[in-house]
Amino acid sequence: MPLESFGRTVQSAIYRAGAFGHRPEVPTDATQLEAAARKVMSKRGFAYVAGSAGSEASARANVAAFDRWQVVPRMLVDTTERDTSVELFGRRHDSPLLIAPVGVLSMADDGADLAVARGAREQRVTQIISTQASVPMEDVARELGGSGHWYQLYWSSDDDLVESLVSRAEACGSEALVVTLDTAYLGWRPRDLDLGHLPFARGEGIAQYTSDPVFQRLVRERVARAAGGPAAARPRPTPAAVATLLSMSRNHPGDTRRNLGAPEPRAAVETFLDVFSRPSLTWADLPRLRSLTSLPIVLKGILHPDDARRAVDAGVDGVYVSNHGGRQVDRSVAALDALPGVVEAVRGAGSSAPVIFDSGIRCGADIFVAIALGASAVGIGRPHVYGLALAGAAGVSEVLRNLRAELDLLLALTGCTSLADLTPDRLVRRPAVDSPAP
């Protein structure tokens, strides 16, 4: 399919199908997409994906930040041919879309990360595999079939485990390492708290760990210590406790029946909770990571220009502007509001390092605005998970396809022929609305 006709081709296919009574399985409108996903997801699953920190002000601010910008179309430009591609770390991508790392995808669909990989491969969009995936990274890489992926790293408190995860990411063909900096602790997330639900405590979303030889060693050592100590008192079982044990057993490698009577599944959960993050992580630790890998290193969670400058000075290969979709810090600055300052800091430091962006992207116009404000590429977070919940791999593909098509048409309708045309002068600030008199 010629790139210049992508948007129109997708649009025409939807209308032609509609003429025969077939409507899209996945809504093309972001609000309807979320509403449809809510109907099919479990209460716990939807709360985990849709929820944010505290009052959820940061998540609302992420979306509202886009409303402060308006696109200024230009006329009488030949837009017959358009190019939405971008080069990142030596590879040309068909679009500026990346699949942002989202954990515990099994709560949206049993296919989880493998289904996302199939959708990503179909739309030629690079998947950033999460450390909190429901499927080991090697299996996801095989499903992608060499179409390209990055690996997102949560920096564990165990050095050997960090080294092992990085080594595995290299071995399975990751093209970049994305280090998430904003999750030294989990944010205060009322939707999950009110349900008393932490998926990792049920053995969900820890497949990267349970498949890792270093983590397996840590689990064996914990089991051995417990066997040599005093017998722990067994609390009276409750239906919830039984359900948790069953979840641990199903999600742990091996036979579920055997796991039900084995100590390893519970020990794996306890070990994960011990080693998940390193709150003591500082800039002084970055050289250690650099010594472990030759992959491009991207720092995710940068919101302040000074941190961006420091990242460039530290020699990182990319900066990722994100407030974790509002999931970590309540009343955080909106990621889009932080983007121009970070871009200016990176470029002002003389760096051409890509500036990736996520948090709040819901439609093609959002992508347009983020690129115009200096983003090199954008991560798609919740929308692809909602597509996964609605229609598995096909749903992921459809969400990505729709975003690509909408961006392509928006380029054509605004007099742009490539992403290079998306500069700040394509935007104006929305006029402030006066508040009514008290």
GROMACS .gro file of C-alpha atoms in nm:
model
  438
    1MET     CA    1   0.000   0.000   0.000
    2PRO     CA    2   0.157   0.331  -0.106
    3LEU     CA    3   0.225   0.551   0.192
    4GLU     CA    4   0.071   0.852   0.024
    5SER     CA    5  -0.268   0.679   0.011
    6PHE     CA    6  -0.268   0.515   0.353
    7GLY     CA    7  -0.515   0.742   0.529
    8ARG     CA    8  -0.759   0.756   0.242
    9THR     CA    9  -0.737   0.381   0.185
   10VAL     CA   10  -0.819   0.304   0.548
   11GLN     CA   11  -1.101   0.556   0.552
   12SER     CA   12  -1.249   0.416   0.227
   13ALA     CA   13  -1.230   0.058   0.354
   14ILE     CA   14  -1.434   0.152   0.662
   15TYR     CA   15  -1.698   0.330   0.454
   16ARG     CA   16  -1.720   0.044   0.203
   17ALA     CA   17  -1.768  -0.207   0.481
   18GLY     CA   18  -2.034   0.019   0.628
   19ALA     CA   19  -2.227   0.011   0.303
   20PHE     CA   20  -2.270  -0.362   0.360
   21GLY     CA   21  -2.372  -0.322   0.722
   22HIS     CA   22  -2.035  -0.378   0.888
   23ARG     CA   23  -1.922  -0.123   1.143
   24PRO     CA   24  -1.572  -0.110   1.296
   25GLU     CA   25  -1.527  -0.360   1.577
   26VAL     CA   26  -1.302  -0.106   1.749
   27PRO     CA   27  -1.441   0.250   1.779
   28THR     CA   28  -1.240   0.515   1.595
   29ASP     CA   29  -1.321   0.780   1.860
   30ALA     CA   30  -1.101   0.772   2.172
   31THR     CA   31  -1.384   0.833   2.419
   32GLN     CA   32  -1.598   0.558   2.269
   33LEU     CA   33  -1.295   0.328   2.256
   34GLU     CA   34  -1.243   0.355   2.631
   35ALA     CA   35  -1.614   0.317   2.704
   36ALA     CA   36  -1.638   0.004   2.489
   37ALA     CA   37  -1.332  -0.149   2.656
   38ARG     CA   38  -1.474  -0.081   3.000
   39LYS     CA   39  -1.776  -0.297   2.916
   40VAL     CA   40  -1.567  -0.602   2.833
   41MET     CA   41  -1.282  -0.576   3.085
   42SER     CA   42  -1.297  -0.701   3.440
   43LYS     CA   43  -1.344  -0.437   3.708
   44ARG     CA   44  -0.990  -0.499   3.830
   45GLY     CA   45  -0.841  -0.497   3.483
   46PHE     CA   46  -1.004  -0.171   3.378
   47ALA     CA   47  -0.914  -0.003   3.707
   48TYR     CA   48  -0.551  -0.097   3.663
   49VAL     CA   49  -0.529   0.030   3.304
   50ALA     CA   50  -0.750   0.338   3.326
   51GLY     CA   51  -0.662   0.446   3.678
   52SER     CA   52  -0.413   0.714   3.771
   53ALA     CA   53  -0.253   0.860   4.081
   54GLY     CA   54  -0.449   1.034   4.355
   55SER     CA   55  -0.725   1.261   4.228
   56GLU     CA   56  -0.628   1.164   3.871
   57ALA     CA   57  -0.557   1.532   3.803
   58SER     CA   58  -0.239   1.443   3.613
   59ALA     CA   59  -0.423   1.215   3.372
   60ARG     CA   60  -0.684   1.484   3.307
   61ALA     CA   61  -0.410   1.744   3.264
   62ASN     CA   62  -0.237   1.528   3.003
   63VAL     CA   63  -0.547   1.530   2.785
   64ALA     CA   64  -0.637   1.893   2.858
   65ALA     CA   65  -0.289   2.006   2.754
   66PHE     CA   66  -0.365   1.911   2.395
   67ASP     CA   67  -0.679   2.125   2.402
   68ARG     CA   68  -0.463   2.432   2.452
   69TRP     CA   69  -0.324   2.400   2.101
   70GLN     CA   70  -0.491   2.458   1.766
   71VAL     CA   71  -0.365   2.349   1.425
   72VAL     CA   72  -0.330   2.611   1.150
   73PRO     CA   73  -0.389   2.455   0.805
   74ARG     CA   74  -0.204   2.595   0.502
   75MET     CA   75  -0.355   2.590   0.153
   76LEU     CA   76  -0.251   2.532  -0.210
   77VAL     CA   77   0.020   2.283  -0.126
   78ASP     CA   78   0.059   1.966  -0.334
   79THR     CA   79   0.011   1.692  -0.076
   80THR     CA   80  -0.038   1.405  -0.320
   81GLU     CA   81   0.263   1.227  -0.175
   82ARG     CA   82   0.321   1.218   0.200
   83ASP     CA   83   0.583   1.061   0.419
   84THR     CA   84   0.509   0.985   0.785
   85SER     CA   85   0.832   0.794   0.844
   86VAL     CA   86   1.098   0.875   1.102
   87GLU     CA   87   1.447   0.744   1.167
   88LEU     CA   88   1.530   0.630   1.519
   89PHE     CA   89   1.867   0.480   1.612
   90GLY     CA   90   1.955   0.394   1.256
   91ARG     CA   91   1.627   0.234   1.149
   92ARG     CA   92   1.356   0.394   0.941
   93HIS     CA   93   1.007   0.353   1.092
   94ASP     CA   94   0.696   0.386   0.873
   95SER     CA   95   0.531   0.613   1.128
   96PRO     CA   96   0.626   0.806   1.443
   97LEU     CA   97   0.422   0.563   1.655
   98LEU     CA   98   0.570   0.338   1.920
   99ILE     CA   99   0.378   0.104   2.148
  100ALA     CA  100   0.443   0.240   2.497
  101PRO     CA  101   0.531  -0.020   2.760
  102VAL     CA  102   0.225  -0.131   2.956
  103GLY     CA  103   0.240  -0.409   3.211
  104VAL     CA  104   0.003  -0.694   3.296
  105LEU     CA  105  -0.161  -0.705   2.952
  106SER     CA  106  -0.312  -1.041   3.044
  107MET     CA  107  -0.580  -0.843   3.230
  108ALA     CA  108  -0.700  -0.711   2.893
  109ASP     CA  109  -0.672  -1.031   2.687
  110ASP     CA  110  -0.530  -1.380   2.731
  111GLY     CA  111  -0.305  -1.320   2.430
  112ALA     CA  112  -0.142  -1.036   2.626
  113ASP     CA  113   0.197  -0.923   2.493
  114LEU     CA  114   0.192  -1.178   2.210
  115ALA     CA  115  -0.132  -1.034   2.074
  116VAL     CA  116   0.012  -0.684   2.096
  117ALA     CA  117   0.318  -0.808   1.906
  118ARG     CA  118   0.099  -0.941   1.625
  119GLY     CA  119  -0.087  -0.613   1.600
  120ALA     CA  120   0.238  -0.416   1.609
  121ARG     CA  121   0.395  -0.632   1.340
  122GLU     CA  122   0.094  -0.590   1.114
  123GLN     CA  123   0.111  -0.210   1.140
  124ARG     CA  124   0.493  -0.199   1.138
  125VAL     CA  125   0.497  -0.018   1.472
  126THR     CA  126   0.781  -0.082   1.717
  127GLN     CA  127   0.674  -0.239   2.045
  128ILE     CA  128   0.847  -0.140   2.368
  129ILE     CA  129   0.834  -0.462   2.570
  130SER     CA  130   0.759  -0.403   2.936
  131THR     CA  131   0.955  -0.543   3.227
  132GLN     CA  132   0.611  -0.612   3.379
  133ALA     CA  133   0.498  -0.816   3.079
  134SER     CA  134   0.279  -1.122   3.108
  135VAL     CA  135   0.503  -1.308   2.860
  136PRO     CA  136   0.883  -1.348   2.859
  137MET     CA  137   1.062  -1.108   2.626
  138GLU     CA  138   1.209  -1.393   2.418
  139ASP     CA  139   0.859  -1.519   2.328
  140VAL     CA  140   0.745  -1.169   2.234
  141ALA     CA  141   1.054  -1.119   2.018
  142ARG     CA  142   0.983  -1.444   1.835
  143GLU     CA  143   0.624  -1.335   1.774
  144LEU     CA  144   0.749  -1.006   1.630
  145GLY     CA  145   0.953  -1.203   1.380
  146GLY     CA  146   1.237  -0.955   1.356
  147SER     CA  147   1.011  -0.656   1.290
  148GLY     CA  148   1.186  -0.459   1.564
  149HIS     CA  149   1.132  -0.389   1.935
  150TRP     CA  150   1.277  -0.198   2.228
  151TYR     CA  151   1.297  -0.316   2.590
  152GLN     CA  152   1.177  -0.114   2.888
  153LEU     CA  153   1.379  -0.167   3.206
  154TYR     CA  154   1.268  -0.115   3.563
  155TRP     CA  155   1.594  -0.090   3.754
  156SER     CA  156   1.588  -0.362   4.018
  157SER     CA  157   1.755  -0.345   4.357
  158ASP     CA  158   1.949  -0.657   4.260
  159ASP     CA  159   2.250  -0.577   4.037
  160ASP     CA  160   2.279  -0.930   3.901
  161LEU     CA  161   1.914  -0.925   3.797
  162VAL     CA  162   1.958  -0.592   3.616
  163GLU     CA  163   2.256  -0.732   3.428
  164SER     CA  164   2.065  -1.046   3.336
  165LEU     CA  165   1.760  -0.856   3.205
  166VAL     CA  166   1.981  -0.627   2.997
  167SER     CA  167   2.175  -0.924   2.859
  168ARG     CA  168   1.852  -1.101   2.764
  169ALA     CA  169   1.719  -0.786   2.596
  170GLU     CA  170   2.031  -0.769   2.381
  171ALA     CA  171   2.021  -1.140   2.302
  172CYS     CA  172   1.660  -1.134   2.181
  173GLY     CA  173   1.723  -0.844   1.942
  174SER     CA  174   1.611  -0.532   2.128
  175GLU     CA  175   1.712  -0.217   1.942
  176ALA     CA  176   1.711   0.018   2.242
  177LEU     CA  177   1.688   0.010   2.619
  178VAL     CA  178   1.424   0.236   2.777
  179VAL     CA  179   1.494   0.295   3.146
  180THR     CA  180   1.183   0.407   3.337
  181LEU     CA  181   1.289   0.647   3.611
  182ASP     CA  182   0.961   0.753   3.773
  183THR     CA  183   0.862   0.432   3.950
  184ALA     CA  184   1.093   0.396   4.247
  185TYR     CA  185   0.766   0.336   4.432
  186LEU     CA  186   0.418   0.274   4.299
  187GLY     CA  187   0.206   0.588   4.299
  188TRP     CA  188  -0.106   0.618   4.516
  189ARG     CA  189  -0.371   0.471   4.286
  190PRO     CA  190  -0.716   0.482   4.448
  191ARG     CA  191  -0.892   0.265   4.191
  192ASP     CA  192  -0.655  -0.024   4.265
  193LEU     CA  193  -0.638   0.049   4.637
  194ASP     CA  194  -1.015   0.051   4.678
  195LEU     CA  195  -1.028  -0.293   4.519
  196GLY     CA  196  -0.729  -0.411   4.725
  197HIS     CA  197  -0.577  -0.519   4.395
  198LEU     CA  198  -0.209  -0.535   4.305
  199PRO     CA  199  -0.170  -0.776   4.011
  200PHE     CA  200   0.192  -0.855   4.095
  201ALA     CA  201   0.086  -0.986   4.435
  202ARG     CA  202  -0.122  -1.242   4.245
  203GLY     CA  203   0.171  -1.347   4.026
  204GLU     CA  204   0.049  -1.148   3.726
  205GLY     CA  205   0.285  -0.936   3.517
  206ILE     CA  206   0.608  -1.086   3.647
  207ALA     CA  207   0.693  -1.320   3.356
  208GLN     CA  208   1.021  -1.139   3.282
  209TYR     CA  209   1.129  -1.225   3.635
  210THR     CA  210   1.010  -1.584   3.664
  211SER     CA  211   1.178  -1.662   3.330
  212ASP     CA  212   1.509  -1.509   3.441
  213PRO     CA  213   1.790  -1.736   3.570
  214VAL     CA  214   1.908  -1.483   3.828
  215PHE     CA  215   1.559  -1.432   3.964
  216GLN     CA  216   1.505  -1.809   3.972
  217ARG     CA  217   1.819  -1.838   4.184
  218LEU     CA  218   1.687  -1.575   4.423
  219VAL     CA  219   1.361  -1.769   4.454
  220ARG     CA  220   1.542  -2.096   4.524
  221GLU     CA  221   1.745  -1.925   4.796
  222ARG     CA  222   1.428  -1.789   4.957
  223VAL     CA  223   1.263  -2.131   4.950
  224ALA     CA  224   1.572  -2.288   5.105
  225ARG     CA  225   1.583  -2.029   5.385
  226ALA     CA  226   1.215  -2.085   5.460
  227ALA     CA  227   1.265  -2.462   5.470
  228GLY     CA  228   1.542  -2.424   5.724
  229GLY     CA  229   1.352  -2.187   5.950
  230PRO     CA  230   1.057  -2.233   6.186
  231ALA     CA  231   0.734  -2.341   6.024
  232ALA     CA  232   0.517  -2.044   5.944
  233ALA     CA  233   0.167  -2.038   6.086
  234ARG     CA  234  -0.088  -2.108   5.819
  235PRO     CA  235  -0.375  -1.858   5.823
  236ARG     CA  236  -0.725  -1.986   5.780
  237PRO     CA  237  -0.792  -1.997   5.404
  238THR     CA  238  -1.048  -1.759   5.258
  239PRO     CA  239  -1.202  -1.760   4.909
  240ALA     CA  240  -0.984  -1.458   4.819
  241ALA     CA  241  -0.670  -1.633   4.943
  242VAL     CA  242  -0.754  -1.943   4.741
  243ALA     CA  243  -0.812  -1.730   4.430
  244THR     CA  244  -0.476  -1.558   4.481
  245LEU     CA  245  -0.298  -1.892   4.522
  246LEU     CA  246  -0.462  -2.018   4.204
  247SER     CA  247  -0.356  -1.702   4.017
  248MET     CA  248   0.002  -1.740   4.140
  249SER     CA  249   0.005  -2.103   4.031
  250ARG     CA  250  -0.136  -2.033   3.686
  251ASN     CA  251   0.106  -1.750   3.619
  252HIS     CA  252   0.416  -1.929   3.745
  253PRO     CA  253   0.610  -2.141   3.492
  254GLY     CA  254   0.527  -2.510   3.493
  255ASP     CA  255   0.222  -2.720   3.563
  256THR     CA  256  -0.053  -2.541   3.753
  257ARG     CA  257  -0.144  -2.848   3.960
  258ARG     CA  258   0.212  -2.895   4.076
  259ASN     CA  259   0.247  -2.525   4.145
  260LEU     CA  260  -0.056  -2.532   4.376
  261GLY     CA  261   0.137  -2.740   4.627
  262ALA     CA  262   0.482  -2.593   4.565
  263PRO     CA  263   0.646  -2.304   4.754
  264GLU     CA  264   0.800  -2.142   4.444
  265PRO     CA  265   0.501  -1.941   4.315
  266ARG     CA  266   0.450  -1.761   4.645
  267ALA     CA  267   0.825  -1.720   4.692
  268ALA     CA  268   0.847  -1.568   4.344
  269VAL     CA  269   0.587  -1.306   4.430
  270GLU     CA  270   0.759  -1.222   4.759
  271THR     CA  271   1.097  -1.201   4.585
  272PHE     CA  272   0.958  -0.973   4.315
  273LEU     CA  273   0.810  -0.739   4.574
  274ASP     CA  274   1.153  -0.725   4.740
  275VAL     CA  275   1.361  -0.651   4.429
  276PHE     CA  276   1.124  -0.464   4.196
  277SER     CA  277   1.280  -0.117   4.218
  278ARG     CA  278   1.576   0.076   4.349
  279PRO     CA  279   1.475   0.402   4.522
  280SER     CA  280   1.844   0.487   4.572
  281LEU     CA  281   1.907   0.512   4.196
  282THR     CA  282   2.096   0.830   4.099
  283TRP     CA  283   2.276   0.980   3.802
  284ALA     CA  284   2.593   0.817   3.934
  285ASP     CA  285   2.450   0.475   3.841
  286LEU     CA  286   2.421   0.547   3.467
  287PRO     CA  287   2.785   0.460   3.385
  288ARG     CA  288   2.718   0.116   3.532
  289LEU     CA  289   2.432   0.065   3.286
  290ARG     CA  290   2.644   0.194   2.999
  291SER     CA  291   2.906  -0.067   3.084
  292LEU     CA  292   2.645  -0.343   3.057
  293THR     CA  293   2.519  -0.275   2.706
  294SER     CA  294   2.599  -0.134   2.366
  295LEU     CA  295   2.230  -0.066   2.300
  296PRO     CA  296   2.106   0.294   2.275
  297ILE     CA  297   1.989   0.406   2.620
  298VAL     CA  298   1.672   0.614   2.652
  299LEU     CA  299   1.573   0.770   2.985
  300LYS     CA  300   1.194   0.767   3.037
  301GLY     CA  301   1.015   1.003   3.273
  302ILE     CA  302   1.206   1.325   3.200
  303LEU     CA  303   0.993   1.636   3.260
  304HIS     CA  304   1.239   1.907   3.367
  305PRO     CA  305   1.481   2.081   3.126
  306ASP     CA  306   1.766   2.049   3.376
  307ASP     CA  307   1.718   1.672   3.387
  308ALA     CA  308   1.719   1.666   3.006
  309ARG     CA  309   2.047   1.858   2.996
  310ARG     CA  310   2.195   1.627   3.255
  311ALA     CA  311   2.087   1.324   3.053
  312VAL     CA  312   2.261   1.463   2.746
  313ASP     CA  313   2.573   1.537   2.950
  314ALA     CA  314   2.564   1.178   3.077
  315GLY     CA  315   2.578   1.056   2.718
  316VAL     CA  316   2.239   0.889   2.694
  317ASP     CA  317   2.109   0.829   2.342
  318GLY     CA  318   1.750   0.946   2.384
  319VAL     CA  319   1.516   1.129   2.620
  320TYR     CA  320   1.158   1.017   2.682
  321VAL     CA  321   0.913   1.283   2.806
  322SER     CA  322   0.640   1.115   3.009
  323ASN     CA  323   0.458   1.139   3.340
  324HIS     CA  324   0.362   0.772   3.320
  325GLY     CA  325   0.019   0.859   3.189
  326GLY     CA  326  -0.054   1.034   3.520
  327ARG     CA  327  -0.016   0.709   3.713
  328GLN     CA  328   0.267   0.810   3.945
  329VAL     CA  329   0.249   1.171   4.065
  330ASP     CA  330  -0.084   1.342   4.131
  331ARG     CA  331  -0.101   1.700   4.000
  332SER     CA  332   0.213   1.649   3.797
  333VAL     CA  333   0.291   1.887   3.515
  334ALA     CA  334   0.123   1.762   3.198
  335ALA     CA  335   0.375   1.580   2.981
  336LEU     CA  336   0.286   1.793   2.678
  337ASP     CA  337   0.345   2.113   2.874
  338ALA     CA  338   0.692   1.984   2.965
  339LEU     CA  339   0.778   1.878   2.610
  340PRO     CA  340   0.891   2.212   2.456
  341GLY     CA  341   1.124   2.290   2.746
  342VAL     CA  342   1.284   1.946   2.730
  343VAL     CA  343   1.327   1.969   2.352
  344GLU     CA  344   1.488   2.312   2.385
  345ALA     CA  345   1.724   2.183   2.654
  346VAL     CA  346   1.830   1.881   2.448
  347ARG     CA  347   1.884   2.081   2.129
  348GLY     CA  348   2.045   2.365   2.321
  349ALA     CA  349   2.299   2.119   2.456
  350GLY     CA  350   2.397   2.047   2.098
  351SER     CA  351   2.239   1.701   2.093
  352SER     CA  352   2.040   1.546   1.810
  353ALA     CA  353   1.917   1.269   2.040
  354PRO     CA  354   1.554   1.173   1.972
  355VAL     CA  355   1.295   1.305   2.216
  356ILE     CA  356   1.019   1.047   2.261
  357PHE     CA  357   0.685   1.148   2.409
  358ASP     CA  358   0.386   0.979   2.568
  359SER     CA  359   0.100   1.056   2.810
  360GLY     CA  360  -0.232   1.176   2.672
  361ILE     CA  361  -0.211   1.070   2.305
  362ARG     CA  362  -0.564   0.976   2.200
  363CYS     CA  363  -0.595   1.071   1.830
  364GLY     CA  364  -0.403   1.167   1.517
  365ALA     CA  365  -0.429   1.538   1.598
  366ASP     CA  366  -0.256   1.472   1.932
  367ILE     CA  367   0.031   1.307   1.747
  368PHE     CA  368   0.044   1.607   1.509
  369VAL     CA  369   0.068   1.850   1.801
  370ALA     CA  370   0.335   1.650   1.986
  371ILE     CA  371   0.553   1.623   1.676
  372ALA     CA  372   0.506   1.994   1.602
  373LEU     CA  373   0.624   2.074   1.955
  374GLY     CA  374   0.943   1.879   1.900
  375ALA     CA  375   0.877   1.510   1.970
  376SER     CA  376   1.063   1.271   1.742
  377ALA     CA  377   0.812   0.991   1.803
  378VAL     CA  378   0.517   0.918   2.032
  379GLY     CA  379   0.419   0.624   2.250
  380ILE     CA  380   0.064   0.489   2.236
  381GLY     CA  381  -0.041   0.364   2.579
  382ARG     CA  382  -0.397   0.306   2.696
  383PRO     CA  383  -0.563   0.314   2.349
  384HIS     CA  384  -0.379   0.005   2.227
  385VAL     CA  385  -0.472  -0.179   2.549
  386TYR     CA  386  -0.837  -0.094   2.493
  387GLY     CA  387  -0.810  -0.229   2.139
  388LEU     CA  388  -0.652  -0.545   2.282
  389ALA     CA  389  -0.943  -0.588   2.524
  390LEU     CA  390  -1.200  -0.548   2.249
  391ALA     CA  391  -1.053  -0.763   1.974
  392GLY     CA  392  -0.715  -0.907   2.067
  393ALA     CA  393  -0.437  -0.867   1.812
  394ALA     CA  394  -0.680  -0.740   1.551
  395GLY     CA  395  -0.796  -0.471   1.794
  396VAL     CA  396  -0.440  -0.355   1.858
  397SER     CA  397  -0.375  -0.344   1.485
  398GLU     CA  398  -0.696  -0.150   1.423
  399VAL     CA  399  -0.616   0.115   1.686
  400LEU     CA  400  -0.268   0.165   1.544
  401ARG     CA  401  -0.400   0.166   1.188
  402ASN     CA  402  -0.660   0.430   1.271
  403LEU     CA  403  -0.404   0.656   1.437
  404ARG     CA  404  -0.168   0.622   1.141
  405ALA     CA  405  -0.449   0.692   0.896
  406GLU     CA  406  -0.578   0.995   1.086
  407LEU     CA  407  -0.228   1.144   1.109
  408ASP     CA  408  -0.172   1.088   0.738
  409LEU     CA  409  -0.499   1.261   0.645
  410LEU     CA  410  -0.424   1.547   0.883
  411LEU     CA  411  -0.091   1.605   0.710
  412ALA     CA  412  -0.269   1.623   0.376
  413LEU     CA  413  -0.542   1.855   0.500
  414THR     CA  414  -0.299   2.100   0.661
  415GLY     CA  415  -0.056   2.133   0.370
  416CYS     CA  416   0.216   1.906   0.507
  417THR     CA  417   0.400   1.638   0.313
  418SER     CA  418   0.628   1.497   0.585
  419LEU     CA  419   0.687   1.507   0.958
  420ALA     CA  420   0.962   1.761   0.893
  421ASP     CA  421   0.685   2.009   0.808
  422LEU     CA  422   0.545   1.978   1.160
  423THR     CA  423   0.705   2.276   1.332
  424PRO     CA  424   0.575   2.503   1.611
  425ASP     CA  425   0.449   2.759   1.359
  426ARG     CA  426   0.187   2.504   1.253
  427LEU     CA  427   0.019   2.562   1.590
  428VAL     CA  428  -0.131   2.850   1.783
  429ARG     CA  429  -0.234   2.866   2.146
  430ARG     CA  430  -0.608   2.842   2.200
  431PRO     CA  431  -0.735   3.181   2.323
  432ALA     CA  432  -0.801   3.184   2.694
  433VAL     CA  433  -1.169   3.184   2.789
  434ASP     CA  434  -1.258   3.446   3.046
  435SER     CA  435  -1.415   3.306   3.360
  436PRO     CA  436  -1.766   3.430   3.434
  437ALA     CA  437  -1.789   3.706   3.689
  438PRO     CA  438  -1.864   3.581   4.043
   0.00000   0.00000   0.00000
